[in-house]
mmCIF file of C-alpha atoms in Angstrom:
data_model
loop_
_atom_site.group_PDB
_atom_site.id
_atom_site.type_symbol
_atom_site.label_atom_id
_atom_site.label_comp_id
_atom_site.label_asym_id
_atom_site.label_seq_id
_atom_site.Cartn_x
_atom_site.Cartn_y
_atom_site.Cartn_z
ATOM 1 C CA UNK T 1 73.283 74.418 108.777
ATOM 2 C CA UNK T 2 76.335 74.732 106.579
ATOM 3 C CA UNK T 3 77.386 71.138 105.986
ATOM 4 C CA UNK T 4 80.196 72.255 103.705
ATOM 5 C CA UNK T 5 81.846 74.138 106.579
ATOM 6 C CA UNK T 6 81.365 71.201 108.924
ATOM 7 C CA UNK T 7 82.696 68.681 106.458
ATOM 8 C CA UNK T 8 85.583 70.505 104.750
ATOM 9 C CA UNK T 9 88.075 71.034 107.556
ATOM 10 C CA UNK T 10 91.502 72.601 107.405
ATOM 11 C CA UNK T 11 94.388 70.123 107.280
ATOM 12 C CA UNK T 12 97.008 70.323 109.980
ATOM 13 C CA UNK T 13 99.892 68.232 111.157
ATOM 14 C CA UNK T 14 100.859 67.962 114.816
ATOM 15 C CA UNK T 15 103.736 66.154 116.499
ATOM 16 C CA UNK T 16 102.946 64.150 119.620
ATOM 17 C CA UNK T 17 106.463 63.081 120.454
ATOM 18 C CA UNK T 18 109.885 62.708 118.962
ATOM 19 C CA UNK T 19 109.219 59.011 118.356
ATOM 20 C CA UNK T 20 105.707 59.034 116.900
ATOM 21 C CA UNK T 21 103.615 61.530 114.943
ATOM 22 C CA UNK T 22 99.920 62.081 114.525
ATOM 23 C CA UNK T 23 98.652 63.892 111.429
ATOM 24 C CA UNK T 24 95.225 65.525 111.711
ATOM 25 C CA UNK T 25 93.695 65.661 108.231
ATOM 26 C CA UNK T 26 90.534 66.917 106.576
ATOM 27 C CA UNK T 27 88.261 64.933 104.302
ATOM 28 C CA UNK T 28 86.172 66.668 101.646
ATOM 29 C CA UNK T 29 83.314 66.126 99.232
ATOM 30 C CA UNK T 30 83.723 67.555 95.726
ATOM 31 C CA UNK T 31 80.502 67.650 93.651
ATOM 32 C CA UNK T 32 80.828 66.331 90.095
ATOM 33 C CA UNK T 33 78.625 68.535 87.880
ATOM 34 C CA UNK T 34 76.860 66.582 85.158
ATOM 35 C CA UNK T 35 77.544 63.232 86.842
ATOM 36 C CA UNK T 36 75.174 63.435 89.805
ATOM 37 C CA UNK T 37 71.522 62.469 89.454
ATOM 38 C CA UNK T 38 69.260 65.147 90.922
ATOM 39 C CA UNK T 39 66.220 64.185 92.929
ATOM 40 C CA UNK T 40 63.427 65.508 95.108
ATOM 41 C CA UNK T 41 64.094 67.015 98.580
ATOM 42 C CA UNK T 42 62.748 64.082 100.573
ATOM 43 C CA UNK T 43 65.740 63.250 102.777
ATOM 44 C CA UNK T 44 67.346 64.201 106.048
ATOM 45 C CA UNK T 45 70.409 62.604 107.638
ATOM 46 C CA UNK T 46 70.513 60.709 110.907
ATOM 47 C CA UNK T 47 73.275 58.984 112.802
ATOM 48 C CA UNK T 48 75.928 56.789 111.207
ATOM 49 C CA UNK T 49 77.323 54.592 113.959
ATOM 50 C CA UNK T 50 81.048 53.926 113.957
ATOM 51 C CA UNK T 51 81.463 50.133 113.991
ATOM 52 C CA UNK T 52 85.142 50.088 112.954
ATOM 53 C CA UNK T 53 86.489 49.040 116.345
ATOM 54 C CA UNK T 54 89.074 51.830 116.551
ATOM 55 C CA UNK T 55 89.125 55.257 118.179
ATOM 56 C CA UNK T 56 86.493 57.649 116.871
ATOM 57 C CA UNK T 57 88.970 59.958 115.132
ATOM 58 C CA UNK T 58 91.546 57.435 113.897
ATOM 59 C CA UNK T 59 91.766 56.717 110.160
ATOM 60 C CA UNK T 60 94.864 54.546 110.007
ATOM 61 C CA UNK T 61 98.621 54.323 110.128
ATOM 62 C CA UNK T 62 101.605 55.010 107.935
ATOM 63 C CA UNK T 63 103.987 52.073 108.044
ATOM 64 C CA UNK T 64 107.088 51.144 106.165
ATOM 65 C CA UNK T 65 107.495 47.541 104.905
ATOM 66 C CA UNK T 66 109.654 46.837 107.962
ATOM 67 C CA UNK T 67 109.227 48.430 111.367
ATOM 68 C CA UNK T 68 106.503 50.067 113.464
ATOM 69 C CA UNK T 69 104.047 52.732 112.387
ATOM 70 C CA UNK T 70 105.710 56.091 111.802
ATOM 71 C CA UNK T 71 102.539 58.173 111.661
ATOM 72 C CA UNK T 72 98.889 57.921 112.701
ATOM 73 C CA UNK T 73 96.204 59.656 110.645
ATOM 74 C CA UNK T 74 93.381 61.237 112.597
ATOM 75 C CA UNK T 75 90.397 63.440 111.849
ATOM 76 C CA UNK T 76 89.480 66.563 113.812
ATOM 77 C CA UNK T 77 85.825 65.475 114.072
ATOM 78 C CA UNK T 78 84.682 61.923 114.925
ATOM 79 C CA UNK T 79 84.377 59.756 111.827
ATOM 80 C CA UNK T 80 80.652 59.309 112.531
ATOM 81 C CA UNK T 81 80.106 63.066 112.106
ATOM 82 C CA UNK T 82 82.261 63.217 108.976
ATOM 83 C CA UNK T 83 80.225 60.481 107.280
ATOM 84 C CA UNK T 84 76.909 62.100 108.249
ATOM 85 C CA UNK T 85 78.152 65.431 106.895
ATOM 86 C CA UNK T 86 79.290 63.761 103.659
ATOM 87 C CA UNK T 87 75.813 62.347 103.053
ATOM 88 C CA UNK T 88 74.210 65.712 103.892
ATOM 89 C CA UNK T 89 76.471 67.535 101.455
ATOM 90 C CA UNK T 90 75.869 64.908 98.763
ATOM 91 C CA UNK T 91 72.104 65.263 99.212
ATOM 92 C CA UNK T 92 72.361 69.052 99.167
ATOM 93 C CA UNK T 93 74.353 68.981 95.924
ATOM 94 C CA UNK T 94 71.616 66.860 94.288
ATOM 95 C CA UNK T 95 68.696 68.958 95.546
ATOM 96 C CA UNK T 96 67.613 66.025 97.731
ATOM 97 C CA UNK T 97 68.146 67.507 101.206
ATOM 98 C CA UNK T 98 64.862 68.399 102.906
ATOM 99 C CA UNK T 99 64.472 72.049 103.837
ATOM 100 C CA UNK T 100 63.014 71.138 107.226
ATOM 101 C CA UNK T 101 64.897 69.253 109.929
ATOM 102 C CA UNK T 102 63.156 65.992 109.003
ATOM 103 C CA UNK T 103 62.304 64.806 105.512
ATOM 104 C CA UNK T 104 60.091 62.005 104.307
ATOM 105 C CA UNK T 105 63.050 59.629 104.648
ATOM 106 C CA UNK T 106 66.046 59.571 106.984
ATOM 107 C CA UNK T 107 69.427 58.197 105.931
ATOM 108 C CA UNK T 108 71.332 56.479 108.726
ATOM 109 C CA UNK T 109 73.483 53.396 109.094
ATOM 110 C CA UNK T 110 76.775 51.849 110.179
ATOM 111 C CA UNK T 111 80.350 52.681 109.259
ATOM 112 C CA UNK T 112 81.847 49.246 108.819
ATOM 113 C CA UNK T 113 85.184 50.561 107.563
ATOM 114 C CA UNK T 114 86.822 53.883 106.753
ATOM 115 C CA UNK T 115 90.585 53.928 106.691
ATOM 116 C CA UNK T 116 93.832 55.215 105.265
ATOM 117 C CA UNK T 117 96.914 53.057 105.150
ATOM 118 C CA UNK T 118 100.374 52.899 103.686
ATOM 119 C CA UNK T 119 102.558 49.832 103.437
ATOM 120 C CA UNK T 120 103.804 49.947 99.857
ATOM 121 C CA UNK T 121 100.854 51.628 98.116
ATOM 122 C CA UNK T 122 98.893 54.529 99.638
ATOM 123 C CA UNK T 123 95.324 53.289 100.039
ATOM 124 C CA UNK T 124 91.904 54.577 101.114
ATOM 125 C CA UNK T 125 88.811 52.472 101.711
ATOM 126 C CA UNK T 126 85.224 53.015 102.845
ATOM 127 C CA UNK T 127 82.457 50.508 103.560
ATOM 128 C CA UNK T 128 79.131 51.850 104.843
ATOM 129 C CA UNK T 129 75.753 50.255 105.418
ATOM 130 C CA UNK T 130 73.038 52.736 104.520
ATOM 131 C CA UNK T 131 69.539 52.318 105.909
ATOM 132 C CA UNK T 132 66.710 54.389 104.447
ATOM 133 C CA UNK T 133 64.141 54.890 107.202
ATOM 134 C CA UNK T 134 60.610 56.157 106.632
ATOM 135 C CA UNK T 135 60.329 59.090 109.031
ATOM 136 C CA UNK T 136 56.603 58.674 109.710
ATOM 137 C CA UNK T 137 56.809 55.009 110.751
ATOM 138 C CA UNK T 138 60.446 54.373 111.650
ATOM 139 C CA UNK T 139 60.486 51.416 109.257
ATOM 140 C CA UNK T 140 63.607 50.565 107.249
ATOM 141 C CA UNK T 141 62.435 50.606 103.635
ATOM 142 C CA UNK T 142 65.817 50.017 101.976
ATOM 143 C CA UNK T 143 69.206 48.826 103.192
ATOM 144 C CA UNK T 144 72.452 48.150 101.365
ATOM 145 C CA UNK T 145 76.229 48.225 101.879
ATOM 146 C CA UNK T 146 78.206 50.604 99.662
ATOM 147 C CA UNK T 147 81.972 50.630 99.171
ATOM 148 C CA UNK T 148 84.594 52.998 97.828
ATOM 149 C CA UNK T 149 88.267 52.271 97.198
ATOM 150 C CA UNK T 150 91.256 54.272 95.985
ATOM 151 C CA UNK T 151 94.924 53.327 95.579
ATOM 152 C CA UNK T 152 97.905 55.105 94.068
ATOM 153 C CA UNK T 153 101.366 54.142 92.876
ATOM 154 C CA UNK T 154 103.926 52.795 95.295
ATOM 155 C CA UNK T 155 105.322 55.356 97.720
ATOM 156 C CA UNK T 156 109.062 56.070 97.497
ATOM 157 C CA UNK T 157 110.606 56.797 100.921
ATOM 158 C CA UNK T 158 112.249 60.201 100.870
ATOM 159 C CA UNK T 159 109.910 61.588 98.192
ATOM 160 C CA UNK T 160 107.973 63.723 100.676
ATOM 161 C CA UNK T 161 105.156 63.194 103.138
ATOM 162 C CA UNK T 162 102.556 60.600 102.077
ATOM 163 C CA UNK T 163 99.874 62.302 104.192
ATOM 164 C CA UNK T 164 98.405 64.562 101.442
ATOM 165 C CA UNK T 165 97.887 61.678 99.009
ATOM 166 C CA UNK T 166 96.384 59.522 101.776
ATOM 167 C CA UNK T 167 93.967 62.335 102.608
ATOM 168 C CA UNK T 168 92.939 62.616 98.957
ATOM 169 C CA UNK T 169 92.539 58.860 98.471
ATOM 170 C CA UNK T 170 90.417 58.493 101.602
ATOM 171 C CA UNK T 171 88.263 61.503 100.669
ATOM 172 C CA UNK T 172 87.585 60.036 97.240
ATOM 173 C CA UNK T 173 86.898 56.548 98.664
ATOM 174 C CA UNK T 174 84.317 57.992 101.063
ATOM 175 C CA UNK T 175 82.779 60.088 98.301
ATOM 176 C CA UNK T 176 82.550 57.057 96.022
ATOM 177 C CA UNK T 177 80.573 55.165 98.666
ATOM 178 C CA UNK T 178 78.290 58.171 99.272
ATOM 179 C CA UNK T 179 77.696 58.745 95.550
ATOM 180 C CA UNK T 180 76.908 55.096 94.934
ATOM 181 C CA UNK T 181 74.322 55.196 97.691
ATOM 182 C CA UNK T 182 72.657 58.447 96.657
ATOM 183 C CA UNK T 183 72.587 57.579 92.947
ATOM 184 C CA UNK T 184 71.506 53.954 93.448
ATOM 185 C CA UNK T 185 68.771 53.488 90.791
ATOM 186 C CA UNK T 186 67.161 50.593 92.653
ATOM 187 C CA UNK T 187 66.838 52.662 95.819
ATOM 188 C CA UNK T 188 65.394 55.608 93.909
ATOM 189 C CA UNK T 189 62.905 53.432 92.048
ATOM 190 C CA UNK T 190 61.741 51.711 95.212
ATOM 191 C CA UNK T 191 61.248 55.028 97.020
ATOM 192 C CA UNK T 192 59.793 56.742 93.955
ATOM 193 C CA UNK T 193 62.133 59.693 94.451
ATOM 194 C CA UNK T 194 63.481 60.283 90.959
ATOM 195 C CA UNK T 195 64.748 63.358 89.170
ATOM 196 C CA UNK T 196 62.960 66.664 89.488
ATOM 197 C CA UNK T 197 62.584 69.375 86.869
ATOM 198 C CA UNK T 198 65.054 71.845 88.348
ATOM 199 C CA UNK T 199 68.440 72.518 86.677
ATOM 200 C CA UNK T 200 71.322 70.217 87.459
ATOM 201 C CA UNK T 201 73.810 71.202 90.134
ATOM 202 C CA UNK T 202 76.528 73.626 89.156
ATOM 203 C CA UNK T 203 79.133 75.396 91.310
ATOM 204 C CA UNK T 204 77.733 78.482 92.970
ATOM 205 C CA UNK T 205 74.118 77.229 93.164
ATOM 206 C CA UNK T 206 74.315 76.322 96.852
#
């Protein structure tokens, strides 16, 4: 399964009416060579339940300091699938994704928050509870909440669409949460799934 193709979607903008817009955006995962900690291929990815309390493909709204929302940011796939794909791609980039459909451990959890917003500053935020489940027993052997946050300079009305920067900030916030989970030294020590002897990830290896 090509998680990169599932996760990296083409950005598009569609107009729903003359009064309100909906922008359909992609989120991506960009491996950081030399910064990721490689490990053993012990993991598969399960379901990440969307607990945000909003529609499955809604990321947030673009608002001015005064007045209603002028744009709604949405994803083409449900957020639950995007998060699962992000973890699969992160595992793949570290050599930690099991070659079979089920590894020794399964990563699953809850999406407590994943959003884009603009009031004054463009902002992206992710908060995800990650449960590491032992596949053989179904027992949760490790559980922790990981966060990612990105913010840029204040947006100047009339300076162009804020959608591209919101897409980038939210992508990086999600990736920060994923990377913190996958590189968590306490989790790796507890599961005894440390670095292997293969070369570190570099573009073109996948």
